[in-house]
mmCIF file of C-alpha atoms in Angstrom:
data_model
loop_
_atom_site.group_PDB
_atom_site.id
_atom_site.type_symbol
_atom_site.label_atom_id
_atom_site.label_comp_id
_atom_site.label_asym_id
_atom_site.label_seq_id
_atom_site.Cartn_x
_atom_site.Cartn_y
_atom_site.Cartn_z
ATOM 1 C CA UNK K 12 0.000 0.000 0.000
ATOM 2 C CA UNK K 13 2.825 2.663 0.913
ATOM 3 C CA UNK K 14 4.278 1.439 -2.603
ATOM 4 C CA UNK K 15 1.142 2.312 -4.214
ATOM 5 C CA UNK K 16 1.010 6.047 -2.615
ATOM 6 C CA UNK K 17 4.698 6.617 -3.724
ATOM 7 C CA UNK K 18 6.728 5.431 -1.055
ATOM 8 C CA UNK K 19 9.518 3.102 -2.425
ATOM 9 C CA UNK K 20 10.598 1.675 1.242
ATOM 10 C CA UNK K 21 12.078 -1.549 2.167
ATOM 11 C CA UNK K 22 9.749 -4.070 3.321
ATOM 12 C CA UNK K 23 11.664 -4.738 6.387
ATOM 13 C CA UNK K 24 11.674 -1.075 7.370
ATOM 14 C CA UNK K 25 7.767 -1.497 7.192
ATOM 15 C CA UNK K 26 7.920 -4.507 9.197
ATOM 16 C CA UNK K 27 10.214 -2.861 11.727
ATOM 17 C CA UNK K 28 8.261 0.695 12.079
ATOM 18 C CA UNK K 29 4.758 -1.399 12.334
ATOM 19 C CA UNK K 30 6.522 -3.590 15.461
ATOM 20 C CA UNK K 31 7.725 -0.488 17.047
ATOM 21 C CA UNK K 32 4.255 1.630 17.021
ATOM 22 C CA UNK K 33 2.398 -1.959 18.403
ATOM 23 C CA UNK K 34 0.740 -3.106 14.263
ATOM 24 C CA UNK K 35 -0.522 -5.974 13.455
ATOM 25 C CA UNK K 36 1.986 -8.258 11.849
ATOM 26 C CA UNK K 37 -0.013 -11.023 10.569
ATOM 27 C CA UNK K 38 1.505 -14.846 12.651
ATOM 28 C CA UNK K 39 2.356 -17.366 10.103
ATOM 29 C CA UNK K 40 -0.001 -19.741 10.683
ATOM 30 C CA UNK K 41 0.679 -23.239 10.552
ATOM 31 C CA UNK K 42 -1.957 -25.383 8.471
ATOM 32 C CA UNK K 43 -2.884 -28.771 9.550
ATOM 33 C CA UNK K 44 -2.873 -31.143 6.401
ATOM 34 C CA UNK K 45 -5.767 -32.513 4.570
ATOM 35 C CA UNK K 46 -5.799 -35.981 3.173
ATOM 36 C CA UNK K 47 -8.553 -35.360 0.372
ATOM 37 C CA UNK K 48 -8.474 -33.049 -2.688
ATOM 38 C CA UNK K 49 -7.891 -30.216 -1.067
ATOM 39 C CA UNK K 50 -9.750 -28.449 -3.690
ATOM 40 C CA UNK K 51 -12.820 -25.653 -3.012
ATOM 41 C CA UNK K 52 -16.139 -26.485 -4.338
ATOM 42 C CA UNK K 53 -17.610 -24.294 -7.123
ATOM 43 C CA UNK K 54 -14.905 -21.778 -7.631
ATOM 44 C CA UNK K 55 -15.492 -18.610 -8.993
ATOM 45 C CA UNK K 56 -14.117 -18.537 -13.179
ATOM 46 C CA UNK K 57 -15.844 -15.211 -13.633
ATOM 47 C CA UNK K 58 -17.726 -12.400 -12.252
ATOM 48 C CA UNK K 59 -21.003 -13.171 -10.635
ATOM 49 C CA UNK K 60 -20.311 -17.013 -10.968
ATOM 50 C CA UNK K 61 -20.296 -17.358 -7.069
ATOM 51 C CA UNK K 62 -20.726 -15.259 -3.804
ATOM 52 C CA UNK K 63 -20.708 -15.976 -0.887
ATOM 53 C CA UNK K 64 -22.121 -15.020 2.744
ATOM 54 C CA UNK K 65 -21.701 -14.910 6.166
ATOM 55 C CA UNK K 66 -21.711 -14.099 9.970
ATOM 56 C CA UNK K 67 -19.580 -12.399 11.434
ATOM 57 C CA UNK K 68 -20.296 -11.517 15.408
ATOM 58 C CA UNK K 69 -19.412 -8.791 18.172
ATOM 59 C CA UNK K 70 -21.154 -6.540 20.758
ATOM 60 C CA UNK K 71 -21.549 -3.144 21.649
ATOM 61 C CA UNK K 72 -19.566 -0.963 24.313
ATOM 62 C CA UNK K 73 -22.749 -1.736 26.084
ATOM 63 C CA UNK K 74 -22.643 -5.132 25.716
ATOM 64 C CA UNK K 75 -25.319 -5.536 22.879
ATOM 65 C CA UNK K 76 -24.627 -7.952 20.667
ATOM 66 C CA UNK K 77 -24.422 -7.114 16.973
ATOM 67 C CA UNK K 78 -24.305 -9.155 14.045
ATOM 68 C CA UNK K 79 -22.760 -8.237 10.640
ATOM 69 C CA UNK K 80 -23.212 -10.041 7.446
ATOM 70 C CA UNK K 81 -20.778 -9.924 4.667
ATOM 71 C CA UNK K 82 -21.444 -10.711 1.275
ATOM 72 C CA UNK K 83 -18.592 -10.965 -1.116
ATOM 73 C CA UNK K 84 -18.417 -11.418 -4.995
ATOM 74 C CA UNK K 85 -16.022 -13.919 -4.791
ATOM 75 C CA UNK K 86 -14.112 -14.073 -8.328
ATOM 76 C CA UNK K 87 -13.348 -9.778 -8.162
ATOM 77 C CA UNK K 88 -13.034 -10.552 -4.142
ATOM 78 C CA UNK K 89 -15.187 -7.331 -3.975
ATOM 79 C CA UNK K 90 -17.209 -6.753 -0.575
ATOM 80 C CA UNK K 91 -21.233 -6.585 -1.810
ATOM 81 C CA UNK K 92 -21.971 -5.769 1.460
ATOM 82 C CA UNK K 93 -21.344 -5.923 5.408
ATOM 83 C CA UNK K 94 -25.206 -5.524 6.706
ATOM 84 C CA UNK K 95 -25.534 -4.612 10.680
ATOM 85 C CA UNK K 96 -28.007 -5.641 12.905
ATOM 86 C CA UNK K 97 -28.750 -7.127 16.679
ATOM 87 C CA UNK K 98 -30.509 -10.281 15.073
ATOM 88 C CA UNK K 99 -31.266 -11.258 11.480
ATOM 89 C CA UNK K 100 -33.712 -14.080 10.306
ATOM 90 C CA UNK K 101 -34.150 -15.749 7.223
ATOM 91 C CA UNK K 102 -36.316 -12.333 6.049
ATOM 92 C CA UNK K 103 -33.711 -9.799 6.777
ATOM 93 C CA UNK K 104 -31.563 -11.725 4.695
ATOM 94 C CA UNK K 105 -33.831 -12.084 1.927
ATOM 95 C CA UNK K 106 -34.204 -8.257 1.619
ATOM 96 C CA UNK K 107 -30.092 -7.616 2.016
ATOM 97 C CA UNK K 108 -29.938 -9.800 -1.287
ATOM 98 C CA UNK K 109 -32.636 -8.563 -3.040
ATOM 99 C CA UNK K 110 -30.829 -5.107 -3.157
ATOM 100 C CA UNK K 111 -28.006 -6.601 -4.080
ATOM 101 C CA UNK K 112 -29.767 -8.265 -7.058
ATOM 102 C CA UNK K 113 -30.847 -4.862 -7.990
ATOM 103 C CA UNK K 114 -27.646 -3.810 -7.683
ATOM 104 C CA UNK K 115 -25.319 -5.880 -9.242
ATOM 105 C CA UNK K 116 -27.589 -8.597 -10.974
ATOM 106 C CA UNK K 117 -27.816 -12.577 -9.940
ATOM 107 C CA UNK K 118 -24.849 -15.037 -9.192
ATOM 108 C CA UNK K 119 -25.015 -18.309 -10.521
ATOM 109 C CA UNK K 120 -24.334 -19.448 -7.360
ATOM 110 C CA UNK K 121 -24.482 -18.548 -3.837
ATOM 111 C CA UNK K 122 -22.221 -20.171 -1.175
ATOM 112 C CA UNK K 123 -23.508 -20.108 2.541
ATOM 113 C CA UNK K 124 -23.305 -22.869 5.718
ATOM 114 C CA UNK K 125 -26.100 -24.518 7.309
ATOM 115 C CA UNK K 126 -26.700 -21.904 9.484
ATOM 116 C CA UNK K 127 -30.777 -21.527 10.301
ATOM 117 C CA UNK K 128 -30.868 -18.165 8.507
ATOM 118 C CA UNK K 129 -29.293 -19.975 5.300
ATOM 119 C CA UNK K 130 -30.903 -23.005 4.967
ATOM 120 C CA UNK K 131 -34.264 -21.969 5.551
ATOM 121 C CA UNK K 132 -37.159 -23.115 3.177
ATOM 122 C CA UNK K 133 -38.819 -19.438 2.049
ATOM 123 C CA UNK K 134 -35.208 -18.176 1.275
ATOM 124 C CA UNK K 135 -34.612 -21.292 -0.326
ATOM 125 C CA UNK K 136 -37.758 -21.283 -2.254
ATOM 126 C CA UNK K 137 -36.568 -17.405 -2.917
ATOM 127 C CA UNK K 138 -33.498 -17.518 -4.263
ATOM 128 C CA UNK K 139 -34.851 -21.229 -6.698
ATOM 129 C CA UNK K 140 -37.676 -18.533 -8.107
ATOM 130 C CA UNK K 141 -34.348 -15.771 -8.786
ATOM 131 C CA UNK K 142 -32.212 -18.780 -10.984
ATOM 132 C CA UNK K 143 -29.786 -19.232 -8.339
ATOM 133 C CA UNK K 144 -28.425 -21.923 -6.976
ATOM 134 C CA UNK K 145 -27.432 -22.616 -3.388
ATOM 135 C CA UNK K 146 -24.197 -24.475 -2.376
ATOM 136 C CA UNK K 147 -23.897 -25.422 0.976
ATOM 137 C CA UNK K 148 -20.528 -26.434 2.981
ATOM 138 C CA UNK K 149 -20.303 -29.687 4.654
ATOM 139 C CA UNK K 150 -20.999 -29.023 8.951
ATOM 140 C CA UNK K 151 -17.111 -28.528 10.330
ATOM 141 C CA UNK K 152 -15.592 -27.627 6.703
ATOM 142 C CA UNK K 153 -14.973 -23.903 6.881
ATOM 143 C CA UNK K 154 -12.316 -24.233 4.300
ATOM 144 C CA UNK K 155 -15.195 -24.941 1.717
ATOM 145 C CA UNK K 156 -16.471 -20.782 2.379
ATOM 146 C CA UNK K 157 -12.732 -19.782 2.207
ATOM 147 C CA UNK K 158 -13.386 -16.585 0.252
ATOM 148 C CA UNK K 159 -15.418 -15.483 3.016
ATOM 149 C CA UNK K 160 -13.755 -17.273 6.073
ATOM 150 C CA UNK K 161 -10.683 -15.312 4.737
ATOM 151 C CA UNK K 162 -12.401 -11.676 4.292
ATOM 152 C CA UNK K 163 -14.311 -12.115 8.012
ATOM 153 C CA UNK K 164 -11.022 -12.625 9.158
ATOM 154 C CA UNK K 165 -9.494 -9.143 7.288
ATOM 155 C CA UNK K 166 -13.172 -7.867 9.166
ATOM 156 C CA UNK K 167 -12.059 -9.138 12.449
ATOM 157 C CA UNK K 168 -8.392 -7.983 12.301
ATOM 158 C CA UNK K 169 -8.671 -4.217 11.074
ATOM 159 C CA UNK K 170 -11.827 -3.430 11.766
ATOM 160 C CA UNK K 171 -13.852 -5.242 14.944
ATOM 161 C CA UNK K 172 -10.773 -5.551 16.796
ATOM 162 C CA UNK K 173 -9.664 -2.287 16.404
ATOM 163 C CA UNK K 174 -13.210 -0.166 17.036
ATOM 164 C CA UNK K 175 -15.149 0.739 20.230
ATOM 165 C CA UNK K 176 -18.789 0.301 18.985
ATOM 166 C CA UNK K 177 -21.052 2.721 21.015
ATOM 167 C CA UNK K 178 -24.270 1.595 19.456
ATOM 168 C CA UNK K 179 -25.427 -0.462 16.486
ATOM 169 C CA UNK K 180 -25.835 2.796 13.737
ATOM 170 C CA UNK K 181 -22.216 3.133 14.936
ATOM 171 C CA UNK K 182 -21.215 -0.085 13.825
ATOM 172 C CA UNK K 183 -23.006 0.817 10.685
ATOM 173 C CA UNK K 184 -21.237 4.134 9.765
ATOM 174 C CA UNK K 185 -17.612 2.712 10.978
ATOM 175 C CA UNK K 186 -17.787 -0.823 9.047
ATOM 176 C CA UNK K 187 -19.288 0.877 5.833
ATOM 177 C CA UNK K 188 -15.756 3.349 6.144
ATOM 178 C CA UNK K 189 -14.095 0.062 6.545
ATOM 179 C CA UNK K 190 -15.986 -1.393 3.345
ATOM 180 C CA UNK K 191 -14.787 1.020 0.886
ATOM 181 C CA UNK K 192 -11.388 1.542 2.208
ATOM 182 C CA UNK K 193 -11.265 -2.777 1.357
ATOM 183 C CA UNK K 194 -13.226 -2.406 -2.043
ATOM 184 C CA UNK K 195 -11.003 0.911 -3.114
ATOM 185 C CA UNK K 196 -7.776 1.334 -1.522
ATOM 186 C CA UNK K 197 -6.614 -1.958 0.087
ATOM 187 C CA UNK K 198 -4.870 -3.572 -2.916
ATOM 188 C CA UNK K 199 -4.650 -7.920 -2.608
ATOM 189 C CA UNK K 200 -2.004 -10.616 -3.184
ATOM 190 C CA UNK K 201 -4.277 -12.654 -4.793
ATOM 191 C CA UNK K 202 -5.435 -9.792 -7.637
ATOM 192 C CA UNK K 203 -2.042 -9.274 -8.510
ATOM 193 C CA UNK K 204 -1.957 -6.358 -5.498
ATOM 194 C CA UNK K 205 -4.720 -4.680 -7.232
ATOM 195 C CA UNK K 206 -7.730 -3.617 -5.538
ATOM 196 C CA UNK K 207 -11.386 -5.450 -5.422
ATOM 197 C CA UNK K 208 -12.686 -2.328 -7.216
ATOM 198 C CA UNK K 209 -9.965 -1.952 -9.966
ATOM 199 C CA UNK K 210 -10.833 -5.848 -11.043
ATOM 200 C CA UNK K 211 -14.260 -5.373 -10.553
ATOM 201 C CA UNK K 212 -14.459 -2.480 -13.184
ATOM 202 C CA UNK K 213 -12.476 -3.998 -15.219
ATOM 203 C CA UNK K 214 -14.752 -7.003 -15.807
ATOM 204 C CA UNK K 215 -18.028 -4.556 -14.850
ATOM 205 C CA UNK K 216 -19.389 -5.181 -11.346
ATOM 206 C CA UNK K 217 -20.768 -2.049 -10.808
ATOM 207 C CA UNK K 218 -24.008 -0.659 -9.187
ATOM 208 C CA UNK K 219 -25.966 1.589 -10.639
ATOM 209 C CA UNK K 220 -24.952 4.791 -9.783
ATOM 210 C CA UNK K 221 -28.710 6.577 -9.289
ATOM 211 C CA UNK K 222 -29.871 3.383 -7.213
ATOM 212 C CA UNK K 223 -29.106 3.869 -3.085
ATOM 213 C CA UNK K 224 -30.842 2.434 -0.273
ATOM 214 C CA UNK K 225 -30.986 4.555 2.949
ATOM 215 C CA UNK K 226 -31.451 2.739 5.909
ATOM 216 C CA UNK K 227 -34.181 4.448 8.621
ATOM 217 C CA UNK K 228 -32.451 3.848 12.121
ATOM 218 C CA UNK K 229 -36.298 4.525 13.607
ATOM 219 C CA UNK K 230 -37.868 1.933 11.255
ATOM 220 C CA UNK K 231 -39.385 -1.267 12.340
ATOM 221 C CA UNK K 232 -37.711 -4.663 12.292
ATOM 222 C CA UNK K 233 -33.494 -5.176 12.875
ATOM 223 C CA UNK K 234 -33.060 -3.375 9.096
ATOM 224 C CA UNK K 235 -34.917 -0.630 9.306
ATOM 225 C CA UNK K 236 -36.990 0.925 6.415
ATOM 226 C CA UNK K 237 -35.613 0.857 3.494
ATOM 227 C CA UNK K 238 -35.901 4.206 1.367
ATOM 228 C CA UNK K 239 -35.327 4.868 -2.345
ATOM 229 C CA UNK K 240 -33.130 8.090 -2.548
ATOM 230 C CA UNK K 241 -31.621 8.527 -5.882
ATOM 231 C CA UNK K 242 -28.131 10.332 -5.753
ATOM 232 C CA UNK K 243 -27.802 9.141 -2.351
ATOM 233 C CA UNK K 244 -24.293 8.138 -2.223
ATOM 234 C CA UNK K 245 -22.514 11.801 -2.082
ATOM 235 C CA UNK K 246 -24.604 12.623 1.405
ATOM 236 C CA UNK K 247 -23.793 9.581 2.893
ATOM 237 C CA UNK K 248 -20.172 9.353 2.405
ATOM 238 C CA UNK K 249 -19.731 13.156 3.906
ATOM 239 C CA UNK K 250 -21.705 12.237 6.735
ATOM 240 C CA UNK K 251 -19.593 9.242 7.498
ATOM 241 C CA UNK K 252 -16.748 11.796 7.087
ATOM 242 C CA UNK K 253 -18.287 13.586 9.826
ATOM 243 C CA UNK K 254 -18.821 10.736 12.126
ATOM 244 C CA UNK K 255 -15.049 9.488 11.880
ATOM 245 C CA UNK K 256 -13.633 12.990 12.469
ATOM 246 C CA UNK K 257 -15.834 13.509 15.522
ATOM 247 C CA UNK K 258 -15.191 10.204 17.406
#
């Protein structure tokens, strides 16, 4: 990243700096071995082929517990979405994806676990009626969601771990910062250190620019009411802008 803002340094002066000032410096971790094909099911060969969603979970400086979903295109390894909320059912997460339908059109397939939100019957039903297909991990494989495993880990590490959450609309204005520094500015091994956004133009995942959803913190239900306000997007990113620089 310092390379791509102009700053030809040695690697090891990075890695020396970031243990001085107390950074993360990721552990090499050491993999236990797998005896079958080692291979992931359904892997992504091209844009909107697979995504892929999940939980990820934390709480509150009050101790409320929040959940956030994450929904990642998996071939651009662009972030869809990272929805907030103190519960979700099946419901909630039918009306996440049918915005993102909207917004980026239908995936072949969608990759999820068996968790009770998933795997239930009227999303099921849902997303058979859309033309996509479900593919669900085996119970205890992970490594079979490890496009997603992998990016609720980056979620974890520089975001979760690293915020105070005073309330949930908090959580919501910090993690959506966090979401487009990932999709524009944090570049990745695996795209050649290019960003999720610079791939995903390239092969056009886009949104439609004069399509927003605004998201009424006094609504009913965990989601709120969802608004259609064309031209949205400007407002929302200065007033997240304003939320950083005041915390």
């Amino acid at each position: 990243m310092a390379r791509r803002n102009g700053w030809w340094v040695n690697i090891k002066k990075v890695r020396r700096l970031c243990r001085l000032q107390g950074l993360l410096i990721p552990k090499k971790r050491h993999r236990k071995r797998w005896k079958g094909s080692g291979r992931l099911p359904c892997k992504a060969e091209y844009v909107n082929h697979v995504w892929s969603y999940d939980f990820v979970h934390d709480s509150c400086e009050n101790g409320q517990k929040i959940k956030f979903l994450t929904v990642i295109e998996e071939y651009t390894r662009y972030c869809l979405c990272i929805e907030v909320g103190s519960r979700f059912t099946s419901k909630d997460v039918m009306a996440v994806l049918e915005r993102l339908f909207t917004q980026y059109g239908y995936p072949t397939f969608i990759r999820s676990d068996n968790g009770p939100e998933f795997i239930a019957n009227a999303l099921s039903t849902w997303l058979s009626s859309k033309g996509v297909a479900t593919r669900y991990i085996e119970p205890g494989s992970p490594w079979q969601n490890a496009v997603d495993e992998r990016f609720n880990g980056t979620v974890r590490d520089e975001c979760l771990n690293m915020e105070v959450f005073h309330h949930v609309d908090h959580a919501r204005a910090l993690v959506k910062i966090f979401q487009r520094h990932y999709n524009q500015e944090r570049p990745h091994s695996s795209l050649g250190y290019r960003t999720p956004q610079e791939i995903a133009s390239k092969h056009g995942l886009e949104k439609s620019k004069n399509f927003y959803w605004k998201t009424n913190p006094l609504g009913s239900g965990t989601l709120g009411t969802k608004i259609f306000l064309p031209g949205y997007g400007t407002g929302i990113t200065k007033l997240l802008k304003t939320i950083r620089s005041r915390k």
